[in-house]
Short mmCIF file of C-alpha atoms in Angstrom, two decimals:
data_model
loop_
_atom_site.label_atom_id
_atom_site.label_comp_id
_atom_site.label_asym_id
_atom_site.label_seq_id
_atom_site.Cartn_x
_atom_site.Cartn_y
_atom_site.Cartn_z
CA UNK A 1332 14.21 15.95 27.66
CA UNK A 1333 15.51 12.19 27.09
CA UNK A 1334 15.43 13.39 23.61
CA UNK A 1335 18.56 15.76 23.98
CA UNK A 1336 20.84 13.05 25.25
CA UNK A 1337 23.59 12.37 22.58
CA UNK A 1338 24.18 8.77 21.32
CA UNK A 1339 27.53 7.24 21.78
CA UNK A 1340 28.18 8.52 18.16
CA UNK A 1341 27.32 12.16 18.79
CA UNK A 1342 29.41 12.02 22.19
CA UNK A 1343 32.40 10.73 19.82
CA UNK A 1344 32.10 13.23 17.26
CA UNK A 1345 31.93 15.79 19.89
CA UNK A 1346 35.13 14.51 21.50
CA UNK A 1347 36.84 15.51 18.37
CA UNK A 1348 35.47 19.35 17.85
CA UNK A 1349 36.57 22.05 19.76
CA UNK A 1350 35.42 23.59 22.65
CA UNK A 1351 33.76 26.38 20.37
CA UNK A 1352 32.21 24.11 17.88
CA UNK A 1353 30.91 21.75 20.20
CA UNK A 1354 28.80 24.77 22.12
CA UNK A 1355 27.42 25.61 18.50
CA UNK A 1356 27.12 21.66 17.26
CA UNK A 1357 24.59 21.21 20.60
CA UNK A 1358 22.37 24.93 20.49
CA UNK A 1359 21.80 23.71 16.76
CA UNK A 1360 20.62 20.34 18.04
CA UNK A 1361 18.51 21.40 20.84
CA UNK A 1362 16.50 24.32 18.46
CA UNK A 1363 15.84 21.68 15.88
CA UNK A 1364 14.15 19.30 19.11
CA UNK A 1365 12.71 22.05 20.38
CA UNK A 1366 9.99 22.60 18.06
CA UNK A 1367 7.89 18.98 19.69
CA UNK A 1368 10.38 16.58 17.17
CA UNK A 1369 9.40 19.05 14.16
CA UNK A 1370 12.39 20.29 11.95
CA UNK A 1371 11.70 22.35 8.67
CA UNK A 1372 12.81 21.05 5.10
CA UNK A 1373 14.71 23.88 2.79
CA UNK A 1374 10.85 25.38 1.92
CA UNK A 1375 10.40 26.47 5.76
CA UNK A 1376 7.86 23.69 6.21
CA UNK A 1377 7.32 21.77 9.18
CA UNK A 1378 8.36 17.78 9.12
CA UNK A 1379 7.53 15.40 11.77
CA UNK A 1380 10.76 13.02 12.13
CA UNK A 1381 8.77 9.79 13.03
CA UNK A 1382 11.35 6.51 14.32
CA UNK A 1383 10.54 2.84 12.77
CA UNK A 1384 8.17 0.87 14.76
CA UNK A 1385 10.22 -2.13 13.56
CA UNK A 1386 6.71 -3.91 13.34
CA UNK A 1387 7.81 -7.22 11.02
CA UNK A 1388 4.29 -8.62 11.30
CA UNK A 1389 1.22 -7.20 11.01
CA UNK A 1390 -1.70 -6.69 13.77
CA UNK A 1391 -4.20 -7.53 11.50
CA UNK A 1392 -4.13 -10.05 8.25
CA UNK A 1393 -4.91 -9.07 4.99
CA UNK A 1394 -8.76 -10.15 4.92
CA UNK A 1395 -8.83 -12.23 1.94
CA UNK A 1396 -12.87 -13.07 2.49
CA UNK A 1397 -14.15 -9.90 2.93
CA UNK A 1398 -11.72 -8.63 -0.31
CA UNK A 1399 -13.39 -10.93 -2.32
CA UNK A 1400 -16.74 -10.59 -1.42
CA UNK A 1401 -15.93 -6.93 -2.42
CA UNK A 1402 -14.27 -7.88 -5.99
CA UNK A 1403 -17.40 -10.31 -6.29
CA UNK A 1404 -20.07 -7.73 -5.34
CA UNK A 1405 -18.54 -4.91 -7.71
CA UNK A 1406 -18.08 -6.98 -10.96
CA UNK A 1407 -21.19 -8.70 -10.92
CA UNK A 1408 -23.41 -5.56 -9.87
CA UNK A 1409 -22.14 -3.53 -12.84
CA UNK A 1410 -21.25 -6.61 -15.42
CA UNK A 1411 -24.70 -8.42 -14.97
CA UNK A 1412 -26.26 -6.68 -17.97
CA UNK A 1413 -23.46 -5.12 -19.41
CA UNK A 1414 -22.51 -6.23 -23.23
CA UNK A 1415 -18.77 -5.98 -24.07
CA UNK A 1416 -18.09 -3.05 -25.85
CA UNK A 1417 -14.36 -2.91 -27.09
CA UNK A 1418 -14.13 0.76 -27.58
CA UNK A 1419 -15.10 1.09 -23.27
CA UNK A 1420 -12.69 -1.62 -22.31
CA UNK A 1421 -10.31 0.53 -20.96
CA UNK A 1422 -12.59 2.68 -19.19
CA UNK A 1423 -14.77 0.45 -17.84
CA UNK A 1424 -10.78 -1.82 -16.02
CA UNK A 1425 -10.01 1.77 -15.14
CA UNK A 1426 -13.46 2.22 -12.81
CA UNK A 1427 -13.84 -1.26 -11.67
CA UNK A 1428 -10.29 -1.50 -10.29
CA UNK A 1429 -10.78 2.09 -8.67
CA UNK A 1430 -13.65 1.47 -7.16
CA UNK A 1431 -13.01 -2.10 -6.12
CA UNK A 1432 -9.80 -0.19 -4.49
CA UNK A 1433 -11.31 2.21 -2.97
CA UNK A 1434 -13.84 0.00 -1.05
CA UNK A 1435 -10.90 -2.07 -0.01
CA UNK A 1436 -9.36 1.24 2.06
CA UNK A 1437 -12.50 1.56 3.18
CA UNK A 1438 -11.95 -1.90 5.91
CA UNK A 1439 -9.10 0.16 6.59
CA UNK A 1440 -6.01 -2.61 6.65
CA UNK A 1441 -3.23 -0.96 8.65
CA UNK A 1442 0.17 -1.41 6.62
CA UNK A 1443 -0.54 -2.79 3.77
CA UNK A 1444 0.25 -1.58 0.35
CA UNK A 1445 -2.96 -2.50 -2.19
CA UNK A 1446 -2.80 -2.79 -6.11
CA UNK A 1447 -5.86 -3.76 -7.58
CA UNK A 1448 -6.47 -5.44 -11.24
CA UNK A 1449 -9.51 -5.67 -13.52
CA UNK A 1450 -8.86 -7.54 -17.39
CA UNK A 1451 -11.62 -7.31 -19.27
CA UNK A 1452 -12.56 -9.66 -22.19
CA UNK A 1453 -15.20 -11.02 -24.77
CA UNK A 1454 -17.32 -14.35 -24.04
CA UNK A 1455 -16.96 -16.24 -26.78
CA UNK A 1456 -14.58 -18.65 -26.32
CA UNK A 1457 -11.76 -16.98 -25.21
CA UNK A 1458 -8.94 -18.38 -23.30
CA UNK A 1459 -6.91 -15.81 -21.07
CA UNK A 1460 -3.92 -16.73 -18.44
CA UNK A 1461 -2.75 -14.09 -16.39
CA UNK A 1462 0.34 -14.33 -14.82
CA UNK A 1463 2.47 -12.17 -11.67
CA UNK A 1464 5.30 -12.29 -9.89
CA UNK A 1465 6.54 -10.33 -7.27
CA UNK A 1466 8.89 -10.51 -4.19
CA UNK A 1467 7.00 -10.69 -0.94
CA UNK A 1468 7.17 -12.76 2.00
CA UNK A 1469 4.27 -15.66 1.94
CA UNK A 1470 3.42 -15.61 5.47
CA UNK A 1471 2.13 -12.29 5.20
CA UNK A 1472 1.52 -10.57 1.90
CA UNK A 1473 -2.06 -12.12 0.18
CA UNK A 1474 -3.80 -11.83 -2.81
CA UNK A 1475 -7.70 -12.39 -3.26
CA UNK A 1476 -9.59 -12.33 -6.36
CA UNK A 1477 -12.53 -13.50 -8.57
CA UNK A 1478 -13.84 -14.37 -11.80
CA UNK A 1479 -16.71 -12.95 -13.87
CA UNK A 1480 -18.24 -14.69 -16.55
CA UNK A 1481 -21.58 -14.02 -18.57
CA UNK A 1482 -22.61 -15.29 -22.05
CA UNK A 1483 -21.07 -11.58 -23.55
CA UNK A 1484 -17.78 -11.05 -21.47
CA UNK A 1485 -15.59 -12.34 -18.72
CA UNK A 1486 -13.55 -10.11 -16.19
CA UNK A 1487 -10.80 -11.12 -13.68
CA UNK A 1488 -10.16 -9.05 -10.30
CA UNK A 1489 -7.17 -9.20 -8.28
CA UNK A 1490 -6.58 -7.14 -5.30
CA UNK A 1491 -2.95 -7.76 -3.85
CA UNK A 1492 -2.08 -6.95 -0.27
CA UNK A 1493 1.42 -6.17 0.56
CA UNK A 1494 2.60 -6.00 3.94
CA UNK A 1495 4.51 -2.38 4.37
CA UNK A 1496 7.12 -2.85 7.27
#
């Protein structure tokens, strides 16, 4: 029942009502707690109200190894013998990044928002710089990523790792 206790904001608000209000201002209050910290949006849906942890660093860093290995295992298991095919391009960036994505969830990183990037592009003699930015604090946000390159194409894969507080 700690939950019911007014904060020192609530008690001053209160102050100011009167007597009749204040009876209906605290029954409101205590049926919305009632429900286990559940209230219900305008659809009649349940919502958990959930407080910040506050957490400013994580528990676990973002595993720039094991990422990639991952980036490293899926380009070169499905570029080895591919030939560069303009017209798949897109496609092919499209699967690569999901799945490299995807098996990045799967080490399950608590708090941390991923994007992941595949560019694709031919072999002969090309000359590609990729550039980011983005606002994110160095001790904690990472990136890792890795570079594919066969006689018929080349392919870059970032994953970025962005700490969620």
């Amino acid at each position: 029942m700690s939950s019911l206790r007014p904060d020192m904001y609530t008690l001053t608000t209160i102050r100011k009502l009167s007597a009749s209000s204040v009876r209906t201002h605290v029954s409101s209050t205590q049926s919305s707690v009632r429900g286990g910290g559940a209230a219900r949006d305008g659809m009649g849906r349940a919502t958990l109200i959930v407080e910040n942890t506050y957490k400013m660093e994580p528990d676990v860093k973002f595993p720039v190894r094991k990422i990639r290995d991952i980036i490293k295992d899926v380009l070169e298991s499905r570029l080895e013998e591919e030939t560069h095919k303009p017209e798949e391009r897109n496609d092919l960036a499209k699967e690569l990044a999901e799945v490299i994505k995807s098996r990045v969830k799967a080490l399950h990183v608590p708090r941390y928002k991923l994007v992941s990037f595949v560019h694709l592009g031919t072999g002969k003699a090309s000359e590609v710089h990729v550039s980011s930015q983005c606002i994110w604090n160095p001790d904690i946000d990472n990136y890792a990523d890795f570079t594919f390159t066969s006689p018929n194409m080349f392919a870059v894969g970032i994953v970025w790792g962005i700490y969620y507080e």
